[in-house]
PDB file of C-alpha atoms in Angstrom:
ATOM      1  CA  UNK A 616      -7.770  12.133 -52.193  1.00  0.00           C
ATOM      2  CA  UNK A 617      -9.627  14.786 -50.134  1.00  0.00           C
ATOM      3  CA  UNK A 618      -8.225  18.307 -50.222  1.00  0.00           C
ATOM      4  CA  UNK A 619      -7.385  18.225 -46.493  1.00  0.00           C
ATOM      5  CA  UNK A 620      -5.331  15.060 -46.972  1.00  0.00           C
ATOM      6  CA  UNK A 621      -3.500  16.606 -49.914  1.00  0.00           C
ATOM      7  CA  UNK A 622      -2.683  19.676 -47.852  1.00  0.00           C
ATOM      8  CA  UNK A 623      -1.366  17.495 -45.021  1.00  0.00           C
ATOM      9  CA  UNK A 624       0.763  15.557 -47.501  1.00  0.00           C
ATOM     10  CA  UNK A 625       2.188  18.765 -48.943  1.00  0.00           C
ATOM     11  CA  UNK A 626       3.050  20.054 -45.473  1.00  0.00           C
ATOM     12  CA  UNK A 627       4.775  16.795 -44.557  1.00  0.00           C
ATOM     13  CA  UNK A 628       6.779  16.985 -47.796  1.00  0.00           C
ATOM     14  CA  UNK A 629       7.772  20.560 -46.980  1.00  0.00           C
ATOM     15  CA  UNK A 630       8.812  19.878 -43.384  1.00  0.00           C
ATOM     16  CA  UNK A 631      10.769  16.737 -44.263  1.00  0.00           C
ATOM     17  CA  UNK A 632      12.456  18.225 -47.327  1.00  0.00           C
ATOM     18  CA  UNK A 633      16.237  18.491 -47.079  1.00  0.00           C
ATOM     19  CA  UNK A 634      15.896  22.143 -48.137  1.00  0.00           C
ATOM     20  CA  UNK A 635      13.851  22.977 -45.024  1.00  0.00           C
ATOM     21  CA  UNK A 636      16.209  24.946 -42.732  1.00  0.00           C
ATOM     22  CA  UNK A 637      15.900  22.754 -39.646  1.00  0.00           C
ATOM     23  CA  UNK A 638      19.638  22.425 -39.144  1.00  0.00           C
ATOM     24  CA  UNK A 639      19.808  18.808 -40.299  1.00  0.00           C
ATOM     25  CA  UNK A 640      22.316  19.831 -42.960  1.00  0.00           C
ATOM     26  CA  UNK A 641      24.847  20.579 -40.213  1.00  0.00           C
ATOM     27  CA  UNK A 642      24.509  17.111 -38.620  1.00  0.00           C
ATOM     28  CA  UNK A 643      25.918  13.701 -39.468  1.00  0.00           C
ATOM     29  CA  UNK A 644      23.997  12.022 -36.604  1.00  0.00           C
ATOM     30  CA  UNK A 645      27.147  10.242 -35.455  1.00  0.00           C
ATOM     31  CA  UNK A 646      28.354   9.179 -38.901  1.00  0.00           C
ATOM     32  CA  UNK A 647      31.371  11.498 -38.863  1.00  0.00           C
ATOM     33  CA  UNK A 648      32.481  10.015 -35.542  1.00  0.00           C
ATOM     34  CA  UNK A 649      32.317   6.501 -36.985  1.00  0.00           C
ATOM     35  CA  UNK A 650      34.224   7.696 -40.046  1.00  0.00           C
ATOM     36  CA  UNK A 651      36.937   9.383 -37.976  1.00  0.00           C
ATOM     37  CA  UNK A 652      37.383   6.172 -35.983  1.00  0.00           C
ATOM     38  CA  UNK A 653      37.564   4.211 -39.266  1.00  0.00           C
ATOM     39  CA  UNK A 654      34.651   2.053 -38.172  1.00  0.00           C
ATOM     40  CA  UNK A 655      32.590   2.622 -41.296  1.00  0.00           C
ATOM     41  CA  UNK A 656      33.464   2.658 -44.991  1.00  0.00           C
ATOM     42  CA  UNK A 657      31.474   2.890 -48.209  1.00  0.00           C
ATOM     43  CA  UNK A 658      30.125  -0.593 -47.709  1.00  0.00           C
ATOM     44  CA  UNK A 659      29.046  -0.038 -44.125  1.00  0.00           C
ATOM     45  CA  UNK A 660      26.783   3.016 -44.264  1.00  0.00           C
ATOM     46  CA  UNK A 661      23.625   1.041 -45.005  1.00  0.00           C
ATOM     47  CA  UNK A 662      24.124  -1.317 -42.057  1.00  0.00           C
ATOM     48  CA  UNK A 663      24.921   1.516 -39.676  1.00  0.00           C
ATOM     49  CA  UNK A 664      21.890   3.488 -40.829  1.00  0.00           C
ATOM     50  CA  UNK A 665      19.651   0.442 -40.388  1.00  0.00           C
ATOM     51  CA  UNK A 666      20.907   0.016 -36.814  1.00  0.00           C
ATOM     52  CA  UNK A 667      20.389   3.687 -35.972  1.00  0.00           C
ATOM     53  CA  UNK A 668      16.827   3.641 -37.301  1.00  0.00           C
ATOM     54  CA  UNK A 669      15.753   0.485 -35.495  1.00  0.00           C
ATOM     55  CA  UNK A 670      17.684   0.766 -32.228  1.00  0.00           C
ATOM     56  CA  UNK A 671      18.341   4.461 -31.652  1.00  0.00           C
ATOM     57  CA  UNK A 672      16.214   6.967 -33.540  1.00  0.00           C
ATOM     58  CA  UNK A 673      13.113   4.788 -33.758  1.00  0.00           C
ATOM     59  CA  UNK A 674      12.863   3.999 -30.036  1.00  0.00           C
ATOM     60  CA  UNK A 675      14.013   7.509 -29.135  1.00  0.00           C
ATOM     61  CA  UNK A 676      13.226  10.476 -31.371  1.00  0.00           C
ATOM     62  CA  UNK A 677      10.463   8.808 -33.398  1.00  0.00           C
ATOM     63  CA  UNK A 678       8.672   7.536 -30.304  1.00  0.00           C
ATOM     64  CA  UNK A 679       8.877  10.986 -28.712  1.00  0.00           C
ATOM     65  CA  UNK A 680       7.475  12.504 -31.894  1.00  0.00           C
ATOM     66  CA  UNK A 681       4.525  10.093 -31.885  1.00  0.00           C
ATOM     67  CA  UNK A 682       3.612  10.716 -28.269  1.00  0.00           C
ATOM     68  CA  UNK A 683       4.148  14.497 -28.470  1.00  0.00           C
ATOM     69  CA  UNK A 684       2.111  14.666 -31.670  1.00  0.00           C
ATOM     70  CA  UNK A 685      -0.858  12.997 -30.001  1.00  0.00           C
ATOM     71  CA  UNK A 686      -0.616  15.369 -27.050  1.00  0.00           C
ATOM     72  CA  UNK A 687      -0.244  18.514 -29.157  1.00  0.00           C
ATOM     73  CA  UNK A 688      -3.191  17.517 -31.339  1.00  0.00           C
ATOM     74  CA  UNK A 689      -5.502  17.685 -28.308  1.00  0.00           C
ATOM     75  CA  UNK A 690      -3.794  20.640 -26.633  1.00  0.00           C
ATOM     76  CA  UNK A 691      -2.271  18.638 -23.774  1.00  0.00           C
ATOM     77  CA  UNK A 692       0.766  20.868 -23.287  1.00  0.00           C
ATOM     78  CA  UNK A 693       1.742  19.326 -19.957  1.00  0.00           C
ATOM     79  CA  UNK A 694       2.233  16.002 -21.729  1.00  0.00           C
ATOM     80  CA  UNK A 695       4.115  17.646 -24.586  1.00  0.00           C
ATOM     81  CA  UNK A 696       6.508  19.149 -22.027  1.00  0.00           C
ATOM     82  CA  UNK A 697       6.886  15.792 -20.321  1.00  0.00           C
ATOM     83  CA  UNK A 698       7.770  14.046 -23.568  1.00  0.00           C
ATOM     84  CA  UNK A 699      10.286  16.776 -24.400  1.00  0.00           C
ATOM     85  CA  UNK A 700      12.004  16.564 -21.014  1.00  0.00           C
ATOM     86  CA  UNK A 701      12.141  12.765 -21.160  1.00  0.00           C
ATOM     87  CA  UNK A 702      13.638  12.792 -24.642  1.00  0.00           C
ATOM     88  CA  UNK A 703      16.230  15.388 -23.632  1.00  0.00           C
ATOM     89  CA  UNK A 704      17.213  13.200 -20.668  1.00  0.00           C
ATOM     90  CA  UNK A 705      17.751  10.144 -22.902  1.00  0.00           C
ATOM     91  CA  UNK A 706      20.389  11.949 -24.978  1.00  0.00           C
ATOM     92  CA  UNK A 707      23.538  11.016 -23.079  1.00  0.00           C
ATOM     93  CA  UNK A 708      26.010  13.205 -24.966  1.00  0.00           C
ATOM     94  CA  UNK A 709      26.072  16.982 -24.736  1.00  0.00           C
ATOM     95  CA  UNK A 710      26.695  17.158 -28.484  1.00  0.00           C
ATOM     96  CA  UNK A 711      23.474  15.304 -29.294  1.00  0.00           C
ATOM     97  CA  UNK A 712      21.452  17.325 -26.781  1.00  0.00           C
ATOM     98  CA  UNK A 713      22.727  20.628 -28.150  1.00  0.00           C
ATOM     99  CA  UNK A 714      22.153  19.607 -31.749  1.00  0.00           C
ATOM    100  CA  UNK A 715      18.592  18.474 -31.066  1.00  0.00           C
ATOM    101  CA  UNK A 716      17.696  21.618 -29.126  1.00  0.00           C
ATOM    102  CA  UNK A 717      19.324  23.967 -31.623  1.00  0.00           C
ATOM    103  CA  UNK A 718      17.506  22.274 -34.500  1.00  0.00           C
ATOM    104  CA  UNK A 719      14.243  22.264 -32.555  1.00  0.00           C
ATOM    105  CA  UNK A 720      14.423  25.986 -31.872  1.00  0.00           C
ATOM    106  CA  UNK A 721      15.238  26.728 -35.505  1.00  0.00           C
ATOM    107  CA  UNK A 722      12.380  24.525 -36.651  1.00  0.00           C
ATOM    108  CA  UNK A 723       9.964  26.201 -34.241  1.00  0.00           C
ATOM    109  CA  UNK A 724      10.895  29.612 -35.589  1.00  0.00           C
ATOM    110  CA  UNK A 725      10.691  28.712 -39.286  1.00  0.00           C
ATOM    111  CA  UNK A 726       7.539  26.587 -38.966  1.00  0.00           C
ATOM    112  CA  UNK A 727       5.875  29.384 -37.008  1.00  0.00           C
ATOM    113  CA  UNK A 728       6.618  31.819 -39.817  1.00  0.00           C
ATOM    114  CA  UNK A 729       5.680  29.404 -42.606  1.00  0.00           C
ATOM    115  CA  UNK A 730       2.612  27.688 -41.132  1.00  0.00           C
ATOM    116  CA  UNK A 731       1.520  30.018 -38.356  1.00  0.00           C
ATOM    117  CA  UNK A 732      -1.468  29.406 -36.097  1.00  0.00           C
ATOM    118  CA  UNK A 733      -2.168  29.210 -32.352  1.00  0.00           C
ATOM    119  CA  UNK A 734      -0.652  25.755 -31.818  1.00  0.00           C
ATOM    120  CA  UNK A 735       2.792  26.739 -33.044  1.00  0.00           C
ATOM    121  CA  UNK A 736       2.488  30.098 -31.292  1.00  0.00           C
ATOM    122  CA  UNK A 737       1.863  28.396 -27.945  1.00  0.00           C
ATOM    123  CA  UNK A 738       4.790  26.026 -28.479  1.00  0.00           C
ATOM    124  CA  UNK A 739       7.041  28.975 -29.337  1.00  0.00           C
ATOM    125  CA  UNK A 740       5.940  30.659 -26.107  1.00  0.00           C
ATOM    126  CA  UNK A 741       6.707  27.519 -24.078  1.00  0.00           C
ATOM    127  CA  UNK A 742      10.173  27.223 -25.594  1.00  0.00           C
ATOM    128  CA  UNK A 743      10.925  30.942 -25.220  1.00  0.00           C
ATOM    129  CA  UNK A 744       9.867  30.787 -21.571  1.00  0.00           C
ATOM    130  CA  UNK A 745      12.259  27.828 -21.094  1.00  0.00           C
ATOM    131  CA  UNK A 746       9.453  25.654 -19.821  1.00  0.00           C
ATOM    132  CA  UNK A 747      10.678  22.869 -22.120  1.00  0.00           C
ATOM    133  CA  UNK A 748      13.996  22.152 -23.870  1.00  0.00           C
ATOM    134  CA  UNK A 749      12.464  22.231 -27.351  1.00  0.00           C
ATOM    135  CA  UNK A 750      14.056  19.121 -28.897  1.00  0.00           C
ATOM    136  CA  UNK A 751      13.738  18.710 -32.655  1.00  0.00           C
ATOM    137  CA  UNK A 752      11.361  15.692 -32.692  1.00  0.00           C
ATOM    138  CA  UNK A 753       8.945  17.400 -30.307  1.00  0.00           C
ATOM    139  CA  UNK A 754       9.056  20.657 -32.247  1.00  0.00           C
ATOM    140  CA  UNK A 755       8.385  18.680 -35.415  1.00  0.00           C
ATOM    141  CA  UNK A 756       5.507  16.865 -33.711  1.00  0.00           C
ATOM    142  CA  UNK A 757       3.881  20.184 -32.833  1.00  0.00           C
ATOM    143  CA  UNK A 758       4.317  21.471 -36.386  1.00  0.00           C
ATOM    144  CA  UNK A 759       2.796  18.334 -37.862  1.00  0.00           C
ATOM    145  CA  UNK A 760      -0.104  18.419 -35.405  1.00  0.00           C
ATOM    146  CA  UNK A 761      -0.722  22.080 -36.197  1.00  0.00           C
ATOM    147  CA  UNK A 762      -0.925  21.229 -39.902  1.00  0.00           C
ATOM    148  CA  UNK A 763      -3.293  18.301 -39.431  1.00  0.00           C
ATOM    149  CA  UNK A 764      -0.774  15.641 -40.462  1.00  0.00           C
ATOM    150  CA  UNK A 765      -1.575  12.260 -38.915  1.00  0.00           C
ATOM    151  CA  UNK A 766       0.715  10.619 -36.373  1.00  0.00           C
ATOM    152  CA  UNK A 767       1.923   7.735 -38.548  1.00  0.00           C
ATOM    153  CA  UNK A 768       2.629  10.006 -41.502  1.00  0.00           C
ATOM    154  CA  UNK A 769       4.428  12.495 -39.261  1.00  0.00           C
ATOM    155  CA  UNK A 770       6.686   9.813 -37.795  1.00  0.00           C
ATOM    156  CA  UNK A 771       7.467   8.241 -41.163  1.00  0.00           C
ATOM    157  CA  UNK A 772       8.202  11.649 -42.694  1.00  0.00           C
ATOM    158  CA  UNK A 773      10.641  12.570 -39.947  1.00  0.00           C
ATOM    159  CA  UNK A 774      12.402   9.207 -40.132  1.00  0.00           C
ATOM    160  CA  UNK A 775      12.726   9.738 -43.870  1.00  0.00           C
ATOM    161  CA  UNK A 776      14.217  13.185 -43.240  1.00  0.00           C
ATOM    162  CA  UNK A 777      16.700  11.637 -40.800  1.00  0.00           C
ATOM    163  CA  UNK A 778      17.676   8.999 -43.372  1.00  0.00           C
ATOM    164  CA  UNK A 779      18.210  11.587 -46.089  1.00  0.00           C
ATOM    165  CA  UNK A 780      20.269  13.667 -43.677  1.00  0.00           C
ATOM    166  CA  UNK A 781      22.570  10.759 -42.794  1.00  0.00           C
ATOM    167  CA  UNK A 782      23.005   9.869 -46.455  1.00  0.00           C
ATOM    168  CA  UNK A 783      23.721  13.497 -47.283  1.00  0.00           C
ATOM    169  CA  UNK A 784      26.458  13.429 -44.659  1.00  0.00           C
ATOM    170  CA  UNK A 785      27.796  10.196 -46.167  1.00  0.00           C
ATOM    171  CA  UNK A 786      27.999  11.940 -49.505  1.00  0.00           C
ATOM    172  CA  UNK A 787      29.962  14.856 -48.069  1.00  0.00           C
ATOM    173  CA  UNK A 788      32.235  12.507 -46.113  1.00  0.00           C
ATOM    174  CA  UNK A 789      32.908  10.583 -49.347  1.00  0.00           C
ATOM    175  CA  UNK A 790      31.433   7.420 -47.923  1.00  0.00           C
ATOM    176  CA  UNK A 791      28.950   7.242 -50.816  1.00  0.00           C
ATOM    177  CA  UNK A 792      28.350   8.733 -54.224  1.00  0.00           C
ATOM    178  CA  UNK A 793      25.036  10.080 -55.549  1.00  0.00           C
ATOM    179  CA  UNK A 794      24.088   6.748 -57.089  1.00  0.00           C
ATOM    180  CA  UNK A 795      24.807   4.810 -53.899  1.00  0.00           C
ATOM    181  CA  UNK A 796      22.815   7.316 -51.866  1.00  0.00           C
ATOM    182  CA  UNK A 797      19.693   6.718 -53.959  1.00  0.00           C
ATOM    183  CA  UNK A 798      20.119   2.945 -53.881  1.00  0.00           C
ATOM    184  CA  UNK A 799      20.510   2.996 -50.107  1.00  0.00           C
ATOM    185  CA  UNK A 800      17.605   5.399 -49.610  1.00  0.00           C
ATOM    186  CA  UNK A 801      15.292   3.052 -51.493  1.00  0.00           C
ATOM    187  CA  UNK A 802      16.610   0.044 -49.559  1.00  0.00           C
ATOM    188  CA  UNK A 803      15.785   1.842 -46.288  1.00  0.00           C
ATOM    189  CA  UNK A 804      12.074   2.165 -47.111  1.00  0.00           C
ATOM    190  CA  UNK A 805      10.982  -1.043 -45.321  1.00  0.00           C
ATOM    191  CA  UNK A 806      13.280  -0.208 -42.392  1.00  0.00           C
ATOM    192  CA  UNK A 807      11.740   3.245 -42.078  1.00  0.00           C
ATOM    193  CA  UNK A 808       8.273   1.683 -42.230  1.00  0.00           C
ATOM    194  CA  UNK A 809       9.171  -0.819 -39.490  1.00  0.00           C
ATOM    195  CA  UNK A 810      10.723   1.838 -37.258  1.00  0.00           C
ATOM    196  CA  UNK A 811       7.698   4.087 -37.763  1.00  0.00           C
ATOM    197  CA  UNK A 812       5.172   1.353 -36.962  1.00  0.00           C
ATOM    198  CA  UNK A 813       7.052   0.382 -33.817  1.00  0.00           C
ATOM    199  CA  UNK A 814       7.374   4.004 -32.688  1.00  0.00           C
ATOM    200  CA  UNK A 815       3.673   4.715 -33.131  1.00  0.00           C
ATOM    201  CA  UNK A 816       2.824   1.637 -31.043  1.00  0.00           C
ATOM    202  CA  UNK A 817       5.476   2.184 -28.351  1.00  0.00           C
ATOM    203  CA  UNK A 818       4.459   3.467 -24.913  1.00  0.00           C
ATOM    204  CA  UNK A 819       6.085   6.601 -23.561  1.00  0.00           C
ATOM    205  CA  UNK A 820       7.480   4.552 -20.655  1.00  0.00           C
ATOM    206  CA  UNK A 821       9.623   2.661 -23.183  1.00  0.00           C
ATOM    207  CA  UNK A 822      11.105   5.812 -24.733  1.00  0.00           C
ATOM    208  CA  UNK A 823      14.825   5.567 -25.466  1.00  0.00           C
ATOM    209  CA  UNK A 824      17.099   3.609 -27.750  1.00  0.00           C
ATOM    210  CA  UNK A 825      20.139   1.500 -27.019  1.00  0.00           C
ATOM    211  CA  UNK A 826      23.100   2.096 -29.330  1.00  0.00           C
ATOM    212  CA  UNK A 827      26.176   2.267 -27.066  1.00  0.00           C
ATOM    213  CA  UNK A 828      28.694   2.593 -29.904  1.00  0.00           C
ATOM    214  CA  UNK A 829      26.794   5.569 -31.304  1.00  0.00           C
ATOM    215  CA  UNK A 830      27.059   7.244 -27.891  1.00  0.00           C
ATOM    216  CA  UNK A 831      30.788   6.477 -27.724  1.00  0.00           C
ATOM    217  CA  UNK A 832      31.372   7.873 -31.211  1.00  0.00           C
ATOM    218  CA  UNK A 833      29.421  11.000 -30.327  1.00  0.00           C
ATOM    219  CA  UNK A 834      31.495  11.499 -27.169  1.00  0.00           C
ATOM    220  CA  UNK A 835      34.696  11.213 -29.197  1.00  0.00           C
ATOM    221  CA  UNK A 836      33.375  13.435 -31.964  1.00  0.00           C
ATOM    222  CA  UNK A 837      32.504  16.346 -29.680  1.00  0.00           C
ATOM    223  CA  UNK A 838      36.178  16.448 -28.633  1.00  0.00           C
ATOM    224  CA  UNK A 839      37.637  16.047 -32.115  1.00  0.00           C
ATOM    225  CA  UNK A 840      40.100  18.723 -33.219  1.00  0.00           C
ATOM    226  CA  UNK A 841      38.508  19.025 -36.673  1.00  0.00           C
ATOM    227  CA  UNK A 842      34.812  18.500 -37.442  1.00  0.00           C
ATOM    228  CA  UNK A 843      32.737  19.029 -40.546  1.00  0.00           C
ATOM    229  CA  UNK A 844      29.464  18.410 -38.720  1.00  0.00           C
ATOM    230  CA  UNK A 845      28.003  19.485 -35.376  1.00  0.00           C
ATOM    231  CA  UNK A 846      27.088  15.896 -34.498  1.00  0.00           C
TER     232      UNK A 846
END
């Protein structure tokens, strides 16, 4: 494998690692809401995760990442802003919007310090100037583009990070043990691949998922008296 490809792989591993301080650790991505409503148990996490990947995150965040990545790679900042605004508008719940923006800003800051370079510097300027919301998938797209990671790899890496984050939340909510988490993570590989392929091929005009129950659970969760997670 060429050195440039190895470097891109290493960057994608770093950015998608659960230890990267993007804020994913504070999110359950709706899982806590389902748990509080007693709509998911230990046997239901895999099915819920599959639905979120294929019908919510894939058509939404992953598609935005793909289109923003392409734009950032060629320096089309107007299109990056457009993707970011469209994605922000598709997030119906304030909780999800806040979580995505907070994570995106954190990611922009840490990636700028870790990777550096003019691409991330320009994105940081755009976000600081409030020209764009700075949602997490778009911030991640810019970071991947700045590091020379290809679009398909960037999308798959971020979907993997999302999956690990949900399963980490399941572990902390006692909906899975460590063994079950690894079994489920492996079982999600073809689902992640499908969601990634569809996102890369999807037009920006089709951005946005459809998972009404996830939106309902998020709306209930943001008003819950006790919460372990921010989303």
